[in-house]
mmCIF file of C-alpha atoms and ligand atoms in Angstrom:
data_model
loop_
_atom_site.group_PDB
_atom_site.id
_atom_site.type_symbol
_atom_site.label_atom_id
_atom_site.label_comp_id
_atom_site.label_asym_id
_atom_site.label_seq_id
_atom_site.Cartn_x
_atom_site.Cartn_y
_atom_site.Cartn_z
ATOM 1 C CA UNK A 15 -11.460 -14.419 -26.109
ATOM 2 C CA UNK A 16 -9.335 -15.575 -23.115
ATOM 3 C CA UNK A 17 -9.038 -18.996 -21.754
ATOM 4 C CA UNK A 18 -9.914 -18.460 -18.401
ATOM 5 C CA UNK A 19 -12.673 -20.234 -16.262
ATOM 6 C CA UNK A 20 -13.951 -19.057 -13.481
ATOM 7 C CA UNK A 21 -16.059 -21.311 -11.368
ATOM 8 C CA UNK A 22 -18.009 -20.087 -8.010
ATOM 9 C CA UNK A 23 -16.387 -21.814 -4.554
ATOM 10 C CA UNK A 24 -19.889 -20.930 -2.303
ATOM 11 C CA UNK A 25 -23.109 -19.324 -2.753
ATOM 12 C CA UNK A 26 -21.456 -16.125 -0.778
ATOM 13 C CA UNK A 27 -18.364 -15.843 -2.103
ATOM 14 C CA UNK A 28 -15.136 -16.499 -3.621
ATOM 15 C CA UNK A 29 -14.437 -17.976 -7.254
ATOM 16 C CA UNK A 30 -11.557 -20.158 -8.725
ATOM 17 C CA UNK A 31 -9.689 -18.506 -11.819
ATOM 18 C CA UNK A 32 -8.022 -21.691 -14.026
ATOM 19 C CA UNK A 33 -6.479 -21.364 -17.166
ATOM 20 C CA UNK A 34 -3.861 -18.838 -15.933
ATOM 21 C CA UNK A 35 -0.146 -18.536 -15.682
ATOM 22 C CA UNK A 36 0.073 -15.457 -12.790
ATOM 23 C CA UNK A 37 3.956 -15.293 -13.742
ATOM 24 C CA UNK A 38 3.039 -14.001 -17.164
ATOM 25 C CA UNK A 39 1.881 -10.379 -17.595
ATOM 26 C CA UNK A 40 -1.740 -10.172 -18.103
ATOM 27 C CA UNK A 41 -3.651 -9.353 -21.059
ATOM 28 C CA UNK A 42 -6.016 -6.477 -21.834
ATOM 29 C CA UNK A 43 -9.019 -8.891 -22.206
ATOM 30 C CA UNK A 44 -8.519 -11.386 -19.178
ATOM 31 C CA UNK A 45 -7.399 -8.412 -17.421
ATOM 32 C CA UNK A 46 -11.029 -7.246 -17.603
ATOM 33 C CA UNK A 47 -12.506 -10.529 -17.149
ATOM 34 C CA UNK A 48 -11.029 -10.911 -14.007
ATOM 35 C CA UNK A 49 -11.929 -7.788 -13.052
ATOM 36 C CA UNK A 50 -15.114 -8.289 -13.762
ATOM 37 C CA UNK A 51 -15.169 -11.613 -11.847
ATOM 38 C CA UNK A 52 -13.568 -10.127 -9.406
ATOM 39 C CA UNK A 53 -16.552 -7.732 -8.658
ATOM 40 C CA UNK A 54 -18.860 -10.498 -8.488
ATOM 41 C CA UNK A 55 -17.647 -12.786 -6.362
ATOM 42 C CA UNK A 56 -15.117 -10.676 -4.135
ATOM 43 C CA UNK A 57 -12.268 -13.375 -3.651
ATOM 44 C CA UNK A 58 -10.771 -14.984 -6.368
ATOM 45 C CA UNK A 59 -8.219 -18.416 -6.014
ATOM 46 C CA UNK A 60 -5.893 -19.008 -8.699
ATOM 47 C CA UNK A 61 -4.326 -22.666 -7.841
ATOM 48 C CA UNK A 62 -0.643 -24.004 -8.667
ATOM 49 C CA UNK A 63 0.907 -20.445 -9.168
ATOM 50 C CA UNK A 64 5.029 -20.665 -7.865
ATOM 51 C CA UNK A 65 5.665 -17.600 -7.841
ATOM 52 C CA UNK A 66 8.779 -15.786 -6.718
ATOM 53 C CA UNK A 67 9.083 -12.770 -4.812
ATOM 54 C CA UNK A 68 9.515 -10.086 -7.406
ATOM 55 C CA UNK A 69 6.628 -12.243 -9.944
ATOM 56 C CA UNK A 70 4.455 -11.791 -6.989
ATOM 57 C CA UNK A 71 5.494 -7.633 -6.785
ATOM 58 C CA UNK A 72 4.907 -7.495 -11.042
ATOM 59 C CA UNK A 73 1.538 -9.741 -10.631
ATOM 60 C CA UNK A 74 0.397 -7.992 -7.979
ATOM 61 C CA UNK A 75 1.661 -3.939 -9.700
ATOM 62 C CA UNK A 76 -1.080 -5.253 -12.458
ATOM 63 C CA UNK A 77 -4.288 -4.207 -10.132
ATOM 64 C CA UNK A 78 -2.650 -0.855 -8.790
ATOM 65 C CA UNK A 79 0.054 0.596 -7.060
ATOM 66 C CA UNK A 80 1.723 -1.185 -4.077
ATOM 67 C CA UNK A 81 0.432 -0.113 -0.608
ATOM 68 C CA UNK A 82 3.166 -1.145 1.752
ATOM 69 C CA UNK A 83 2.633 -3.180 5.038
ATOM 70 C CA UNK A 84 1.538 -1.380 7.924
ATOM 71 C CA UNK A 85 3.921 -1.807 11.544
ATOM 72 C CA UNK A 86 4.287 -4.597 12.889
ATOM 73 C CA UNK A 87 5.139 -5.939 16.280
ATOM 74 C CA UNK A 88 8.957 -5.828 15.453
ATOM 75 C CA UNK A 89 9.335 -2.615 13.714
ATOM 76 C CA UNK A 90 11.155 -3.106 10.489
ATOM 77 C CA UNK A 91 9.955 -4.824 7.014
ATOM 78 C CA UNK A 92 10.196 -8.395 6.905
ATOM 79 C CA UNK A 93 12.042 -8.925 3.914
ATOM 80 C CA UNK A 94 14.636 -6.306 3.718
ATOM 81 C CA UNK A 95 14.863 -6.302 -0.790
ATOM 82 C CA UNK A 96 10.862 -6.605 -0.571
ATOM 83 C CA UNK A 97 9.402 -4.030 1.756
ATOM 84 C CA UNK A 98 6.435 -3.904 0.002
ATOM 85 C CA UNK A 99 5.365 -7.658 0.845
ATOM 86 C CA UNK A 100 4.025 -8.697 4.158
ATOM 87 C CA UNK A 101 5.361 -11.796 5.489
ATOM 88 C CA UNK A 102 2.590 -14.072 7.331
ATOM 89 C CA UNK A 103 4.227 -16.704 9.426
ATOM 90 C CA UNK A 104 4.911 -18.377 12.909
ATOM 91 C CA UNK A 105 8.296 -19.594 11.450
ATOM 92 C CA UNK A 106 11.373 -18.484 13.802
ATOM 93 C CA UNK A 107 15.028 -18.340 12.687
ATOM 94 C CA UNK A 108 17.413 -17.794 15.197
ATOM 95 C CA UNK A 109 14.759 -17.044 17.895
ATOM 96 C CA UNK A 110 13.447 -14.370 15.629
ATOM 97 C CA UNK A 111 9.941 -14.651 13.832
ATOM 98 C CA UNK A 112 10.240 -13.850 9.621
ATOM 99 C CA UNK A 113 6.607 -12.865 9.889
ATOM 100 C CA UNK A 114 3.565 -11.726 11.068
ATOM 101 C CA UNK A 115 0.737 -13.684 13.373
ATOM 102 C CA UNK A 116 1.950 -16.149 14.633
ATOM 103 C CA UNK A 117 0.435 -19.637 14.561
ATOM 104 C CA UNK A 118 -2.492 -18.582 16.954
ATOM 105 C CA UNK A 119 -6.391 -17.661 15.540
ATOM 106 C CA UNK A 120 -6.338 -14.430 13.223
ATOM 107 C CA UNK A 121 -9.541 -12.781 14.019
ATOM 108 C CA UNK A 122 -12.272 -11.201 11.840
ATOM 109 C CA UNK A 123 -11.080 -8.047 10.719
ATOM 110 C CA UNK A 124 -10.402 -6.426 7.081
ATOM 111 C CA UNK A 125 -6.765 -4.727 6.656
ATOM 112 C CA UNK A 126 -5.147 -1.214 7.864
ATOM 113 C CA UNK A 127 -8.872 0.213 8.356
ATOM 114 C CA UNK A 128 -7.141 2.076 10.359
ATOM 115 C CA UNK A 129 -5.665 4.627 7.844
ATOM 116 C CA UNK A 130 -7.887 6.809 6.011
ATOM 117 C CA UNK A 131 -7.206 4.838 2.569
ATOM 118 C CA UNK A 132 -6.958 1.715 3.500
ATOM 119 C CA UNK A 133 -6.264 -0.731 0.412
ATOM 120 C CA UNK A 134 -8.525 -1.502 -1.921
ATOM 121 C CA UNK A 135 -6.855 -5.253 -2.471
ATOM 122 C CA UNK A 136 -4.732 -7.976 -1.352
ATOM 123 C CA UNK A 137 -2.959 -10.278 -2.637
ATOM 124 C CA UNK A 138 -1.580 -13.929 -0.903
ATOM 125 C CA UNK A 139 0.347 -16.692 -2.189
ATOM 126 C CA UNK A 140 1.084 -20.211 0.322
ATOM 127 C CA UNK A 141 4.744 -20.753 0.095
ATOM 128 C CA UNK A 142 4.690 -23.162 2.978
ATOM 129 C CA UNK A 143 2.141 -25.137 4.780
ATOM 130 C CA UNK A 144 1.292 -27.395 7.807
ATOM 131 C CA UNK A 145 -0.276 -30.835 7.463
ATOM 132 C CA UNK A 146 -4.167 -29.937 8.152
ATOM 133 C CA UNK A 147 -5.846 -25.839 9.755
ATOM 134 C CA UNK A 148 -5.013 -23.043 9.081
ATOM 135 C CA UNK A 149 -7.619 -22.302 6.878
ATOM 136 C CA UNK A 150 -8.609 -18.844 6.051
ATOM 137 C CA UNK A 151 -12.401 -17.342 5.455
ATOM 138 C CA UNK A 152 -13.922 -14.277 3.716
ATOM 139 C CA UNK A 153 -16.919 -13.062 4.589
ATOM 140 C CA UNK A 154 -19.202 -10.846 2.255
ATOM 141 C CA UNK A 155 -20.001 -7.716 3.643
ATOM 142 C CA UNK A 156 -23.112 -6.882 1.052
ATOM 143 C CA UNK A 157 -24.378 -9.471 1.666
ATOM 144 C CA UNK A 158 -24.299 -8.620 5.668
ATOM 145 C CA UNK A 159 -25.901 -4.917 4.774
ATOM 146 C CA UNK A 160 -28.605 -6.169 2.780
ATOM 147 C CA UNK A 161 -29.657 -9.155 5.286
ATOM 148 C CA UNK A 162 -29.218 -6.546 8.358
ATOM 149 C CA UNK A 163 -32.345 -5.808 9.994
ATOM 150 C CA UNK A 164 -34.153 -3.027 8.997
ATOM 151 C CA UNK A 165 -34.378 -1.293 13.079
ATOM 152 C CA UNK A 166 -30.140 -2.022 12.533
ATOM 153 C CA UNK A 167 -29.484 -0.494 9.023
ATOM 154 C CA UNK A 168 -31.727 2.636 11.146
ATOM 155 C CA UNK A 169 -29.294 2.447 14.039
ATOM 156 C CA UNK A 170 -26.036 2.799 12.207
ATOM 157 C CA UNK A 171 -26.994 4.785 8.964
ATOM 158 C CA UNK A 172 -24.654 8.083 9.101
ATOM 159 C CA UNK A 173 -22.770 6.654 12.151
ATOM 160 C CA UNK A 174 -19.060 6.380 12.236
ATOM 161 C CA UNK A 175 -16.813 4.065 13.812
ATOM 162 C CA UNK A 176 -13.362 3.699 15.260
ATOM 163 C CA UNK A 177 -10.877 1.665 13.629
ATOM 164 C CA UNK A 178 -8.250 0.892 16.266
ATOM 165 C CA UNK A 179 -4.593 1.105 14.791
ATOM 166 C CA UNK A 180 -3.276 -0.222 18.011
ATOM 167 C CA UNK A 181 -3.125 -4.231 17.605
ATOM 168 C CA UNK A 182 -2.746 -6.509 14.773
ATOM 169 C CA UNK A 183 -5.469 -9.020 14.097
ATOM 170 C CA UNK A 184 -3.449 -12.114 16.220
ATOM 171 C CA UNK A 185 -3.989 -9.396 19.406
ATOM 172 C CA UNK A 186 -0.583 -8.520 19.281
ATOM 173 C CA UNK A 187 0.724 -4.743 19.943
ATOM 174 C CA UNK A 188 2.181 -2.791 17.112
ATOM 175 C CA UNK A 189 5.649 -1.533 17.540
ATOM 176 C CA UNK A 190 4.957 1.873 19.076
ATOM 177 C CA UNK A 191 1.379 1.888 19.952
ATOM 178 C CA UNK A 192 0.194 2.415 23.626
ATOM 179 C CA UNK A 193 -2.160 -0.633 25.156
ATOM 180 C CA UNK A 194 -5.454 0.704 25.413
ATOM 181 C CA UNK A 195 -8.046 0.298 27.698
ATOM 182 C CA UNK A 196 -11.056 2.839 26.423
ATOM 183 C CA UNK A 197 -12.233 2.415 22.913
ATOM 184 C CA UNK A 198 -13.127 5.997 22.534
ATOM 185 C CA UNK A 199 -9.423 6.504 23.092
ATOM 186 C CA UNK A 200 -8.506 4.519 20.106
ATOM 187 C CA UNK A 201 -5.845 6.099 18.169
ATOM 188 C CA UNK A 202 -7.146 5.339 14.244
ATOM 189 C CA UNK A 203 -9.492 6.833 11.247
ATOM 190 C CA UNK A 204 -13.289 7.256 12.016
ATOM 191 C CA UNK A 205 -14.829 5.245 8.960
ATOM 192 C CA UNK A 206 -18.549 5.262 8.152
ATOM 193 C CA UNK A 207 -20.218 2.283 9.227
ATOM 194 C CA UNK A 208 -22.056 1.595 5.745
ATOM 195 C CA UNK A 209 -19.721 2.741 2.615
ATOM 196 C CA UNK A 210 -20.675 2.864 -1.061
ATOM 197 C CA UNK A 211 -18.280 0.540 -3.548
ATOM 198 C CA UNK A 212 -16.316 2.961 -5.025
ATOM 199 C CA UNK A 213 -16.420 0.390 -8.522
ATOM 200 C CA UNK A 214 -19.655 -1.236 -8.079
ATOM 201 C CA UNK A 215 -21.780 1.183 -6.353
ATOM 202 C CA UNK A 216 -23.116 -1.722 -4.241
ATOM 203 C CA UNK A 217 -23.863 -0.525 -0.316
ATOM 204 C CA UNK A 218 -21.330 -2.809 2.093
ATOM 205 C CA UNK A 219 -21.188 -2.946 6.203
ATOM 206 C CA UNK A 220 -17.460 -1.991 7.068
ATOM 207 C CA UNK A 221 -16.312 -2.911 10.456
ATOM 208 C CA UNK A 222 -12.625 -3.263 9.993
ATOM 209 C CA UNK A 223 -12.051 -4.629 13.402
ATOM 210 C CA UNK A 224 -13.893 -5.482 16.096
ATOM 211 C CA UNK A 225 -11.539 -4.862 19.319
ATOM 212 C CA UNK A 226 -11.344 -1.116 20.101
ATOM 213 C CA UNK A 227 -13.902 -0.355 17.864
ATOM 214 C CA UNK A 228 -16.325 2.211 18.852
ATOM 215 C CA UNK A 229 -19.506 4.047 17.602
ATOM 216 C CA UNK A 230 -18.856 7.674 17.483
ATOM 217 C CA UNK A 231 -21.145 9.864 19.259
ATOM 218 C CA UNK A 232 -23.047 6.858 21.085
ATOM 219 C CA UNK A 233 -23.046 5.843 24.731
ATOM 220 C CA UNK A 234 -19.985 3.129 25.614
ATOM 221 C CA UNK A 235 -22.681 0.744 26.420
ATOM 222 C CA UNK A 236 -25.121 1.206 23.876
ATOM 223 C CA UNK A 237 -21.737 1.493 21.458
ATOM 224 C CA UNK A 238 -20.994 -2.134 22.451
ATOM 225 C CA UNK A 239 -23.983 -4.079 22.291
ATOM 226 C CA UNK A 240 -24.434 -2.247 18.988
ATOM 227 C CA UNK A 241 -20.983 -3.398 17.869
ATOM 228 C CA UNK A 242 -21.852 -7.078 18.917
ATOM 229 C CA UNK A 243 -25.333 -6.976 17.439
ATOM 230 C CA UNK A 244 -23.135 -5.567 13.952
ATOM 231 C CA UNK A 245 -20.342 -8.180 14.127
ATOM 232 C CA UNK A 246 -22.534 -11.331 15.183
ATOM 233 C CA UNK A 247 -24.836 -10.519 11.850
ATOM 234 C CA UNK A 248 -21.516 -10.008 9.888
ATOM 235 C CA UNK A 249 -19.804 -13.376 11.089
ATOM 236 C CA UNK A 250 -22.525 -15.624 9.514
ATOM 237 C CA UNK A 251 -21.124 -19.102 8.445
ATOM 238 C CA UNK A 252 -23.970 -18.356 5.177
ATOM 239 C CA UNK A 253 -22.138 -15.232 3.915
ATOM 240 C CA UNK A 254 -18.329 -16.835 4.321
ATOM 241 C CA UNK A 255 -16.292 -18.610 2.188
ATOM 242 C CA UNK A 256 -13.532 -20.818 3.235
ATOM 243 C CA UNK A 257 -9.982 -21.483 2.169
ATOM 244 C CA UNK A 258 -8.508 -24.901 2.527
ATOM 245 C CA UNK A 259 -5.448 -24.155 0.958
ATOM 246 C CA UNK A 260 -2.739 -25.878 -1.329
ATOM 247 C CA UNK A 261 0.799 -25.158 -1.915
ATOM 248 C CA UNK A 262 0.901 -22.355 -4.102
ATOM 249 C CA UNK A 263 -2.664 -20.859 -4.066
ATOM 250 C CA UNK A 264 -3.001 -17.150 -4.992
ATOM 251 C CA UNK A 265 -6.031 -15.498 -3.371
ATOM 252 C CA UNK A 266 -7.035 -11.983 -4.356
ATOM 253 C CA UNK A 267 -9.334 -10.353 -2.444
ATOM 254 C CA UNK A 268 -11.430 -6.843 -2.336
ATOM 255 C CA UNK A 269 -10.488 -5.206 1.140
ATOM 256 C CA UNK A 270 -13.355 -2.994 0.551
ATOM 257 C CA UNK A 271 -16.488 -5.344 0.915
ATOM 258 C CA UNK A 272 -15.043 -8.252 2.967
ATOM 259 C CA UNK A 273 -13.555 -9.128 6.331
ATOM 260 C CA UNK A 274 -11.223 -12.017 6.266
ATOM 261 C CA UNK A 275 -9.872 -14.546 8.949
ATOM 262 C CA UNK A 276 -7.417 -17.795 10.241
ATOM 263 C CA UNK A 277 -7.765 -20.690 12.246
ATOM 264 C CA UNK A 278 -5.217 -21.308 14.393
ATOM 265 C CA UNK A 279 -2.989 -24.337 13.901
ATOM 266 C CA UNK A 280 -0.156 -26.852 14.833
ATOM 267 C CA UNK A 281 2.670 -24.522 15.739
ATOM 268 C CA UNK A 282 5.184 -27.078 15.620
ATOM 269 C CA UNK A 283 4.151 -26.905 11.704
ATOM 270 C CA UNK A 284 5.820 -24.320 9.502
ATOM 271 C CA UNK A 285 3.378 -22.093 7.721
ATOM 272 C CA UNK A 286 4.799 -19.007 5.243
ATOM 273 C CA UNK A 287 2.539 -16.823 3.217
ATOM 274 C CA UNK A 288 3.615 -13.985 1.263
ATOM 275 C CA UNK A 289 1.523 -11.164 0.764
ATOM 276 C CA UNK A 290 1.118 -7.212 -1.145
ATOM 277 C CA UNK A 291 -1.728 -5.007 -0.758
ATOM 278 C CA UNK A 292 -2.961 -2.317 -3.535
ATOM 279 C CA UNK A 293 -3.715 1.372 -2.524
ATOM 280 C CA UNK A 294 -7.471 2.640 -2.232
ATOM 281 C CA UNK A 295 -9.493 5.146 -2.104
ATOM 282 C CA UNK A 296 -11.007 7.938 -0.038
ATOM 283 C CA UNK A 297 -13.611 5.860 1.924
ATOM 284 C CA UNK A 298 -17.406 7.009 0.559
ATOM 285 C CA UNK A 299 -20.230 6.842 2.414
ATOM 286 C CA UNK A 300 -23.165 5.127 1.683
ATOM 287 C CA UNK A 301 -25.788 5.493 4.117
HETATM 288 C C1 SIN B 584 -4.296 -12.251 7.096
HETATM 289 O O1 SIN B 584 -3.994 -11.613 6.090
HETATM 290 O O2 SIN B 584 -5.031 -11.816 7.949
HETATM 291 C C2 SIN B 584 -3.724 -13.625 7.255
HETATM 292 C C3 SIN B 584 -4.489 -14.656 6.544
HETATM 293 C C4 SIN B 584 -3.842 -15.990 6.680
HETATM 294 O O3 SIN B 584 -2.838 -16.144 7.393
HETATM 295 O O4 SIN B 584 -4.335 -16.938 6.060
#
């Protein structure tokens, strides 16, 4: 037997894993305890983990293989020896931002939806924080398909969606996209709009993001008030979880069944978060 706990955070979702020391490697059995907890609640906090860059690359190589950032406003990887971690910041050197979003609201979205395997996990540790904000949420997208209206769940079931690959979830244009004005012009992979867990076999609403977005096949019109109807259901303070965090927090969450967000905050604060993704699937369809 292990020594972990694992204690629920809120009725929807998220969990906090104590008894662990991330920078060791992890055993067989908690291995599968935490995957199992994992499952169950979606997002899982480990608290007081320091972590350096390359424990964070061998912690994170433990759930799957790496699935590098996707572009960014600026074009290159953030941290030249560490590719494979996303830098989320609003911290400038030398005029020059070290990461990603900024210090502005990070909408509802889940991540790189817009690829055809988008990652199954990810993976974010605090390495620097302001004062008070910029708290993150998780929302728990089974819980949004199994509360969704029954006329709704009719509406979308076999339906696809757009997931726009043109902006990041601060609003900001990728390095080489075009700004785009149509959704149905959206440059991204067509996902279904209800997808089967891959691990759990549980059904899950999967939005990705909500600007651009677009309901293959339907009317513009009809497409957004659909969309709106979809995303106002998802967004429910009763099916989210949120993050107040602490210096060294590790969150690991399930891309596959959640959306995630930020509040904005103080951006005379400094806030740095390092973060890895693990590769998924083929998206499956579930209804
Ligand atoms: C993100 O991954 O969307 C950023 C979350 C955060 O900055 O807390």
């Amino acid at each position: 037997m292990s020594r972990i706990t694992v204690q629920a955070l809120s009725p929807a979702l998220g969990a906090e894993v104590s008894g662990m020391d991330l920078r060791e490697p992890i055993n067989r059995q908690t291995f599968l305890e935490i995957e199992q907890a994992w499952h169950q609640h979606l997002v899982l906090r480990f608290r007081g983990q320091r972590l350096s860059d390359p424990q964070l690359l061998a912690l994170s190589r433990q759930f799957g293989e790496l699935d590098p950032p996707g572009p960014n406003p600026y074009g290159k990887p953030f941290l030249a020896d560490f590719p494979e971690i996303n830098v989320i910041s609003n911290v400038k050197v030398a005029g020059q931002p070290i990461g990603n979003l900024g210090d502005g609201e990070a909408s509802w979205h889940c991540d790189m939806t817009y690829v055809e395997r988008p990652p199954r996990a990810a993976l974010l540790h605090a390495l620097e924080l302001p004062d008070g904000g910029s708290d993150t949420y998780w929302s728990n997208m089974y819980l949004a398909y199994e509360t969704l209206p029954a006329g709704l769940k009719q509406r979308i079931a076999g339906r696809r969606a757009i997931h726009d690959a043109s902006y990041n979830s601060a609003g900001m244009l990728r390095k080489g996209m075009k700004e785009i004005s149509d959704p149905r012009e959206a440059p991204g992979a067509h996902h279904p709009l209800v997808v089967r867990h891959p691990d759990t076999g549980r059904l899950a609403l999967f939005l990705g993001r909500r600007r651009n977005s677009y309901i293959v096949g339907l009317d513009l019109l009809d497409s957004e008030a659909l969309l709106d109807a979809l995303w106002a259901h998802a967004t429910r303070s009763e099916f989210a979880f949120r993050q107040q965090w602490q210096l060294h927090d590790l969150i690991l969450w399930d891309n596959r069944c959640t959306l995630h967000r930020r509040d904005a905050f103080d951006g005379n604060a400094r806030r740095i978060m390092h973060r890895t993704q693990i590769k998924g699937d083929a998206v499956i369809a579930g209804a």
